[in-house]
Amino acid sequence: MRSDPPTQPTDPARPPLSRTARRRNQVVAVTALVAVWVLLWGTLSWANIIGGLVVAAVLLAVFPLPPVTFAGRVRPLPLLRFWLHFLRDLVVASAQVAWLAVRVGPTPRSAIIAARLRVNTDLNLTLTAEALSLLPGSLILEADRRTGTLYIHVLGVTSRDEVERFRRGVLELEARIIEAIGSPEELRRVRETPADREGVPA
Amino acid sequence: MSLDVAVDVAASICLIAGALLSLAAGIALVRFPDLLTRMHAAAKPQVLGLLLVLVGCALRLRTGVDITTLVLVGAFSLATAPVAAHMVGRAAYPHEDIRTDLLVTDELAAHLDRVAEEREHSAAA
């Protein structure tokens, strides 16, 4: 996917999903929809589960989901590591932004940073962007699906050094996501190109 | 100290911390210089501030039906807040309301120039 010549304004080839992959996507979607339905009612009963299944079937028939390629598998331990790291970042960054808001001093400076992800899949792009967006101090302005690049507005940056450090941080976040849910091939690509040498757009 | 009191204390700590984060966001909304920096303040306290308030409420209410609703509130705000922030940010970006003098670097401008150039090329061809 990365071998696409960057001058061609076409989306990277997303291969059509196999039958089993589509079936798996449907199972995941139905499970999630039934879970939301049961949570809305608040009690776990057969009536709620059957009602949820009916609603999920109707929803999926009326609004079919776009295909999502999920080539990897969920690894519980790296997933836990990702969540712990995310929670720590959340607390630290929230405190930093709150401090920027109430401190007396010069107006905070910011930067718009491009970070080119190593694994250009829709799922990885979306998850990395979501995680970054949820952390205070970083805001996704634009995502280039063709090259897999995120353009991020970062609050409280004062120097080029900090820009580079933030870019490395994005790639480390991507690596944690891939460790948790990526395929072996994606994992290899992330490990081959460490965060300190990639990510700078051409 | 009974368990009830301990849970109530934890709930009050969560509620107060969440409220303080929202207060900081309100102050930031007034004090920050331009739209993009204000978006940070407007979109983000939802995350930790709201989660803390929800945890506080859950500890206080302690009934299954309420807690499942709170879980849904948290999950849906986490899923939708980034989308809203992105839409507003992207709509505002190439605009004079952005204080470019406060930016250390702007790597999106070069990208947008490239895209516009490509469009001209393909239109000419």
CSV table of C-alpha atoms in Angstrom, one decimal:
chain,number,residue,atom,x,y,z
A,1,MET,CA,0.0,0.0,0.0
A,2,ARG,CA,2.9,2.3,0.8
A,3,SER,CA,4.4,1.7,-2.6
A,4,ASP,CA,1.7,3.8,-4.3
A,5,PRO,CA,3.4,6.8,-6.1
A,6,PRO,CA,2.5,9.7,-3.9
A,7,THR,CA,1.5,11.9,-6.9
A,8,GLN,CA,-1.4,9.8,-7.8
A,9,PRO,CA,-4.6,11.1,-6.1
A,10,THR,CA,-6.2,7.7,-5.7
A,11,ASP,CA,-7.1,5.8,-2.6
A,12,PRO,CA,-4.8,2.9,-1.8
A,13,ALA,CA,-6.1,-0.5,-2.9
A,14,ARG,CA,-8.2,-2.0,-0.2
A,15,PRO,CA,-8.7,-5.6,-1.1
A,16,PRO,CA,-12.4,-6.8,-1.0
A,17,LEU,CA,-13.1,-8.8,2.2
A,18,SER,CA,-13.3,-12.6,2.1
A,19,ARG,CA,-16.5,-14.3,3.1
A,20,THR,CA,-15.2,-15.3,6.6
A,21,ALA,CA,-13.9,-11.7,7.2
A,22,ARG,CA,-17.3,-10.3,6.3
A,23,ARG,CA,-19.1,-12.8,8.5
A,24,ARG,CA,-16.7,-12.0,11.4
A,25,ASN,CA,-17.4,-8.2,11.0
A,26,GLN,CA,-21.1,-8.9,11.1
A,27,VAL,CA,-20.8,-11.0,14.3
A,28,VAL,CA,-18.8,-8.2,16.0
A,29,ALA,CA,-21.3,-5.6,14.9
A,30,VAL,CA,-24.3,-7.6,16.1
A,31,THR,CA,-22.6,-8.3,19.5
A,32,ALA,CA,-21.8,-4.6,20.0
A,33,LEU,CA,-25.4,-3.5,19.1
A,34,VAL,CA,-27.0,-6.1,21.4
A,35,ALA,CA,-24.7,-5.0,24.2
A,36,VAL,CA,-25.7,-1.4,23.7
A,37,TRP,CA,-29.4,-2.4,23.7
A,38,VAL,CA,-29.1,-4.5,26.9
A,39,LEU,CA,-27.1,-1.6,28.6
A,40,LEU,CA,-29.9,0.8,27.6
A,41,TRP,CA,-32.5,-1.4,29.2
A,42,GLY,CA,-30.2,-2.0,32.2
A,43,THR,CA,-31.2,-5.6,32.9
A,44,LEU,CA,-30.0,-8.8,31.3
A,45,SER,CA,-33.0,-10.8,30.3
A,46,TRP,CA,-33.9,-13.1,27.4
A,47,ALA,CA,-36.5,-10.6,26.2
A,48,ASN,CA,-33.8,-7.8,26.0
A,49,ILE,CA,-31.3,-10.1,24.2
A,50,ILE,CA,-33.9,-11.2,21.6
A,51,GLY,CA,-35.2,-7.6,21.2
A,52,GLY,CA,-31.6,-6.5,20.7
A,53,LEU,CA,-30.9,-9.2,18.1
A,54,VAL,CA,-34.0,-8.1,16.1
A,55,VAL,CA,-32.9,-4.4,16.3
A,56,ALA,CA,-29.4,-5.3,15.3
A,57,ALA,CA,-30.6,-7.4,12.3
A,58,VAL,CA,-32.8,-4.5,11.1
A,59,LEU,CA,-30.0,-1.9,11.5
A,60,LEU,CA,-27.4,-4.0,9.6
A,61,ALA,CA,-29.9,-4.6,6.8
A,62,VAL,CA,-30.8,-0.9,6.5
A,63,PHE,CA,-27.4,0.6,7.2
A,64,PRO,CA,-24.7,-1.8,6.0
A,65,LEU,CA,-21.3,-1.1,7.5
A,66,PRO,CA,-18.3,-0.2,5.3
A,67,PRO,CA,-15.8,-3.0,5.2
A,68,VAL,CA,-13.1,-2.9,7.8
A,69,THR,CA,-10.0,-5.0,7.3
A,70,PHE,CA,-8.9,-6.5,10.5
A,71,ALA,CA,-6.0,-8.8,9.8
A,72,GLY,CA,-4.5,-9.2,13.3
A,73,ARG,CA,-5.8,-10.6,16.5
A,74,VAL,CA,-6.4,-9.2,19.9
A,75,ARG,CA,-3.4,-9.6,22.3
A,76,PRO,CA,-4.6,-9.1,25.9
A,77,LEU,CA,-1.4,-8.1,27.5
A,78,PRO,CA,-0.3,-5.4,25.0
A,79,LEU,CA,-3.9,-4.2,25.0
A,80,LEU,CA,-3.8,-3.7,28.8
A,81,ARG,CA,-0.4,-1.9,28.4
A,82,PHE,CA,-2.0,0.4,25.8
A,83,TRP,CA,-4.9,1.2,28.1
A,84,LEU,CA,-2.7,1.9,31.1
A,85,HIS,CA,-0.4,4.1,29.1
A,86,PHE,CA,-3.5,5.9,27.6
A,87,LEU,CA,-5.0,6.6,31.1
A,88,ARG,CA,-1.6,7.9,32.3
A,89,ASP,CA,-1.3,10.2,29.3
A,90,LEU,CA,-4.9,11.3,29.8
A,91,VAL,CA,-4.3,12.4,33.4
A,92,VAL,CA,-0.9,14.1,32.7
A,93,ALA,CA,-2.2,15.9,29.6
A,94,SER,CA,-5.4,17.1,31.3
A,95,ALA,CA,-3.4,18.6,34.1
A,96,GLN,CA,-1.0,20.3,31.6
A,97,VAL,CA,-3.9,21.9,29.6
A,98,ALA,CA,-5.7,23.0,32.8
A,99,TRP,CA,-2.4,24.6,34.0
A,100,LEU,CA,-1.9,26.3,30.6
A,101,ALA,CA,-5.4,27.7,31.1
A,102,VAL,CA,-5.1,29.2,34.5
A,103,ARG,CA,-1.4,30.2,34.7
A,104,VAL,CA,-0.3,33.8,34.4
A,105,GLY,CA,2.1,34.2,31.6
A,106,PRO,CA,2.5,34.5,27.8
A,107,THR,CA,-0.1,33.2,25.4
A,108,PRO,CA,0.6,29.5,24.8
A,109,ARG,CA,2.1,28.7,21.4
A,110,SER,CA,1.1,25.7,19.3
A,111,ALA,CA,2.1,23.8,16.2
A,112,ILE,CA,0.5,21.9,13.3
A,113,ILE,CA,2.5,18.6,12.9
A,114,ALA,CA,2.3,16.0,10.2
A,115,ALA,CA,2.9,12.4,11.4
A,116,ARG,CA,3.1,9.7,8.8
A,117,LEU,CA,2.1,6.3,10.2
A,118,ARG,CA,4.0,3.2,9.3
A,119,VAL,CA,0.9,1.0,8.9
A,120,ASN,CA,-1.5,2.6,6.5
A,121,THR,CA,-4.8,0.8,7.1
A,122,ASP,CA,-8.2,2.4,7.8
A,123,LEU,CA,-8.4,0.7,11.2
A,124,ASN,CA,-5.0,1.8,12.4
A,125,LEU,CA,-5.5,5.4,11.1
A,126,THR,CA,-8.8,5.6,12.8
A,127,LEU,CA,-7.7,4.2,16.2
A,128,THR,CA,-4.5,6.3,16.3
A,129,ALA,CA,-6.5,9.4,15.4
A,130,GLU,CA,-9.2,8.6,18.0
A,131,ALA,CA,-6.7,8.0,20.8
A,132,LEU,CA,-4.8,11.2,19.9
A,133,SER,CA,-8.0,13.2,19.8
A,134,LEU,CA,-9.1,12.0,23.2
A,135,LEU,CA,-5.9,13.3,24.8
A,136,PRO,CA,-6.0,16.9,25.7
A,137,GLY,CA,-3.5,19.1,23.9
A,138,SER,CA,-3.7,17.3,20.5
A,139,LEU,CA,-6.4,17.8,17.9
A,140,ILE,CA,-6.7,16.0,14.6
A,141,LEU,CA,-7.1,18.6,11.8
A,142,GLU,CA,-6.8,16.3,8.7
A,143,ALA,CA,-6.1,12.7,7.9
A,144,ASP,CA,-4.6,11.8,4.5
A,145,ARG,CA,-5.8,8.3,3.8
A,146,ARG,CA,-3.6,7.9,0.7
A,147,THR,CA,-0.3,8.2,2.5
A,148,GLY,CA,-1.6,7.4,6.0
A,149,THR,CA,-0.6,10.8,7.4
A,150,LEU,CA,-2.2,12.6,10.3
A,151,TYR,CA,-2.1,16.4,10.7
A,152,ILE,CA,-2.3,17.3,14.3
A,153,HIS,CA,-2.7,20.6,16.1
A,154,VAL,CA,-0.6,20.5,19.3
A,155,LEU,CA,-1.1,22.9,22.1
A,156,GLY,CA,1.7,24.2,24.2
A,157,VAL,CA,4.7,23.5,21.9
A,158,THR,CA,7.5,26.0,22.0
A,159,SER,CA,10.4,24.7,19.9
A,160,ARG,CA,11.3,22.4,17.0
A,161,ASP,CA,12.7,19.9,19.5
A,162,GLU,CA,9.3,19.5,21.1
A,163,VAL,CA,7.7,19.1,17.6
A,164,GLU,CA,10.0,16.1,16.9
A,165,ARG,CA,9.4,14.7,20.4
A,166,PHE,CA,5.7,14.8,19.8
A,167,ARG,CA,6.0,13.2,16.4
A,168,ARG,CA,7.9,10.3,18.1
A,169,GLY,CA,5.2,10.1,20.7
A,170,VAL,CA,2.6,9.6,17.9
A,171,LEU,CA,4.6,6.8,16.4
A,172,GLU,CA,5.0,5.1,19.8
A,173,LEU,CA,1.3,5.3,20.3
A,174,GLU,CA,0.8,3.7,16.9
A,175,ALA,CA,3.3,1.0,17.9
A,176,ARG,CA,1.3,0.3,21.1
A,177,ILE,CA,-1.9,-0.1,19.0
A,178,ILE,CA,-0.3,-2.4,16.5
A,179,GLU,CA,1.2,-4.5,19.3
A,180,ALA,CA,-2.3,-4.9,20.7
A,181,ILE,CA,-4.3,-5.7,17.6
A,182,GLY,CA,-2.0,-5.7,14.5
A,183,SER,CA,-1.2,-8.6,12.3
A,184,PRO,CA,2.2,-10.2,12.4
A,185,GLU,CA,3.1,-8.5,9.1
A,186,GLU,CA,2.2,-5.0,10.5
A,187,LEU,CA,4.0,-5.8,13.7
A,188,ARG,CA,7.2,-6.6,11.8
A,189,ARG,CA,7.0,-3.3,9.8
A,190,VAL,CA,6.6,-1.3,13.0
A,191,ARG,CA,9.5,-3.0,14.7
A,192,GLU,CA,11.8,-2.6,11.6
A,193,THR,CA,11.4,1.1,11.5
A,194,PRO,CA,11.8,2.6,15.0
A,195,ALA,CA,10.0,5.7,16.0
A,196,ASP,CA,13.1,8.0,15.9
A,197,ARG,CA,13.7,7.5,12.2
A,198,GLU,CA,10.2,7.5,10.6
A,199,GLY,CA,7.2,9.8,10.5
A,200,VAL,CA,8.7,12.8,8.8
A,201,PRO,CA,6.7,13.3,5.6
A,202,ALA,CA,8.6,13.4,2.4
B,1,MET,CA,-15.4,4.2,59.0
B,2,SER,CA,-17.9,2.1,57.2
B,3,LEU,CA,-17.7,1.1,53.6
B,4,ASP,CA,-20.6,3.4,52.7
B,5,VAL,CA,-18.7,6.4,54.0
B,6,ALA,CA,-15.6,5.4,52.1
B,7,VAL,CA,-17.5,5.0,48.8
B,8,ASP,CA,-19.2,8.4,49.4
B,9,VAL,CA,-15.8,10.1,50.0
B,10,ALA,CA,-14.4,8.5,46.8
B,11,ALA,CA,-17.5,9.7,44.9
B,12,SER,CA,-17.1,13.2,46.2
B,13,ILE,CA,-13.5,13.3,45.2
B,14,CYS,CA,-14.3,12.2,41.7
B,15,LEU,CA,-17.1,14.7,41.4
B,16,ILE,CA,-15.0,17.6,42.6
B,17,ALA,CA,-12.0,16.7,40.4
B,18,GLY,CA,-14.3,16.5,37.4
B,19,ALA,CA,-15.9,19.8,38.2
B,20,LEU,CA,-12.5,21.5,38.6
B,21,LEU,CA,-11.4,20.2,35.2
B,22,SER,CA,-14.5,21.6,33.6
B,23,LEU,CA,-13.9,24.9,35.4
B,24,ALA,CA,-10.3,25.0,33.9
B,25,ALA,CA,-11.9,24.3,30.5
B,26,GLY,CA,-14.2,27.2,30.9
B,27,ILE,CA,-11.4,29.5,31.8
B,28,ALA,CA,-9.4,28.3,28.9
B,29,LEU,CA,-12.3,29.0,26.5
B,30,VAL,CA,-12.1,32.6,27.6
B,31,ARG,CA,-8.3,33.0,27.7
B,32,PHE,CA,-7.0,31.0,24.8
B,33,PRO,CA,-6.1,33.1,21.7
B,34,ASP,CA,-7.8,31.4,18.7
B,35,LEU,CA,-10.3,28.9,17.6
B,36,LEU,CA,-8.0,25.9,17.4
B,37,THR,CA,-6.6,26.3,20.9
B,38,ARG,CA,-10.1,26.9,22.2
B,39,MET,CA,-11.2,23.7,20.6
B,40,HIS,CA,-8.7,21.9,22.9
B,41,ALA,CA,-10.5,23.4,25.9
B,42,ALA,CA,-14.0,22.8,24.5
B,43,ALA,CA,-13.6,19.2,23.5
B,44,LYS,CA,-11.3,17.7,26.0
B,45,PRO,CA,-12.7,18.1,29.5
B,46,GLN,CA,-15.4,15.8,28.2
B,47,VAL,CA,-12.8,13.1,28.4
B,48,LEU,CA,-11.3,13.1,31.9
B,49,GLY,CA,-13.7,15.5,33.5
B,50,LEU,CA,-16.8,13.7,32.3
B,51,LEU,CA,-15.3,10.3,33.1
B,52,LEU,CA,-14.6,11.4,36.7
B,53,VAL,CA,-18.1,12.9,37.1
B,54,LEU,CA,-19.6,9.6,35.7
B,55,VAL,CA,-17.5,7.5,38.1
B,56,GLY,CA,-18.6,9.8,40.9
B,57,CYS,CA,-22.3,9.4,40.0
B,58,ALA,CA,-21.9,5.6,39.7
B,59,LEU,CA,-20.4,5.4,43.1
B,60,ARG,CA,-23.2,7.5,44.6
B,61,LEU,CA,-26.1,5.8,42.8
B,62,ARG,CA,-25.1,2.2,43.0
B,63,THR,CA,-28.0,0.7,41.1
B,64,GLY,CA,-27.6,-1.5,38.0
B,65,VAL,CA,-29.9,0.4,35.7
B,66,ASP,CA,-28.2,3.8,36.4
B,67,ILE,CA,-24.7,2.4,36.0
B,68,THR,CA,-25.4,0.8,32.6
B,69,THR,CA,-26.7,4.2,31.4
B,70,LEU,CA,-23.6,5.9,32.7
B,71,VAL,CA,-21.4,3.4,30.9
B,72,LEU,CA,-23.2,4.2,27.7
B,73,VAL,CA,-22.9,8.0,28.2
B,74,GLY,CA,-19.1,7.6,28.7
B,75,ALA,CA,-18.6,5.2,25.7
B,76,PHE,CA,-20.6,7.4,23.3
B,77,SER,CA,-18.9,10.7,24.4
B,78,LEU,CA,-15.5,9.0,23.9
B,79,ALA,CA,-16.5,7.8,20.5
B,80,THR,CA,-18.1,11.1,19.3
B,81,ALA,CA,-16.0,13.9,20.9
B,82,PRO,CA,-13.0,13.4,18.5
B,83,VAL,CA,-15.3,13.5,15.4
B,84,ALA,CA,-16.9,16.8,16.5
B,85,ALA,CA,-13.5,18.3,17.3
B,86,HIS,CA,-12.1,17.3,13.9
B,87,MET,CA,-15.1,18.7,12.0
B,88,VAL,CA,-14.9,22.1,13.7
B,89,GLY,CA,-11.1,22.2,13.4
B,90,ARG,CA,-11.0,21.3,9.8
B,91,ALA,CA,-13.8,23.7,8.9
B,92,ALA,CA,-11.9,26.5,10.6
B,93,TYR,CA,-8.4,25.7,9.4
B,94,PRO,CA,-7.5,27.8,6.3
B,95,HIS,CA,-9.0,30.9,7.8
B,96,GLU,CA,-7.7,34.2,9.1
B,97,ASP,CA,-9.1,33.5,12.6
B,98,ILE,CA,-6.2,31.1,13.2
B,99,ARG,CA,-3.3,33.0,14.8
B,100,THR,CA,-0.5,31.8,12.6
B,101,ASP,CA,2.0,33.9,14.4
B,102,LEU,CA,1.6,31.7,17.4
B,103,LEU,CA,2.4,28.5,15.4
B,104,VAL,CA,5.8,27.0,15.8
B,105,THR,CA,5.3,25.1,12.5
B,106,ASP,CA,2.5,24.5,10.0
B,107,GLU,CA,3.0,21.2,8.1
B,108,LEU,CA,-0.6,21.1,6.9
B,109,ALA,CA,-0.2,24.2,4.7
B,110,ALA,CA,2.4,22.5,2.5
B,111,HIS,CA,0.2,19.5,2.2
B,112,LEU,CA,-2.9,21.5,1.1
B,113,ASP,CA,-0.8,23.4,-1.5
B,114,ARG,CA,0.4,20.1,-2.9
B,115,VAL,CA,-3.2,18.8,-3.1
B,116,ALA,CA,-4.3,22.0,-4.9
B,117,GLU,CA,-1.5,21.7,-7.3
B,118,GLU,CA,-2.4,18.1,-8.1
B,119,ARG,CA,-5.9,19.2,-8.8
B,120,GLU,CA,-4.8,21.8,-11.2
B,121,HIS,CA,-2.6,19.3,-13.0
B,122,SER,CA,-5.3,16.8,-13.4
B,123,ALA,CA,-7.7,19.5,-14.6
B,124,ALA,CA,-5.3,20.7,-17.2
B,125,ALA,CA,-4.5,17.2,-18.5
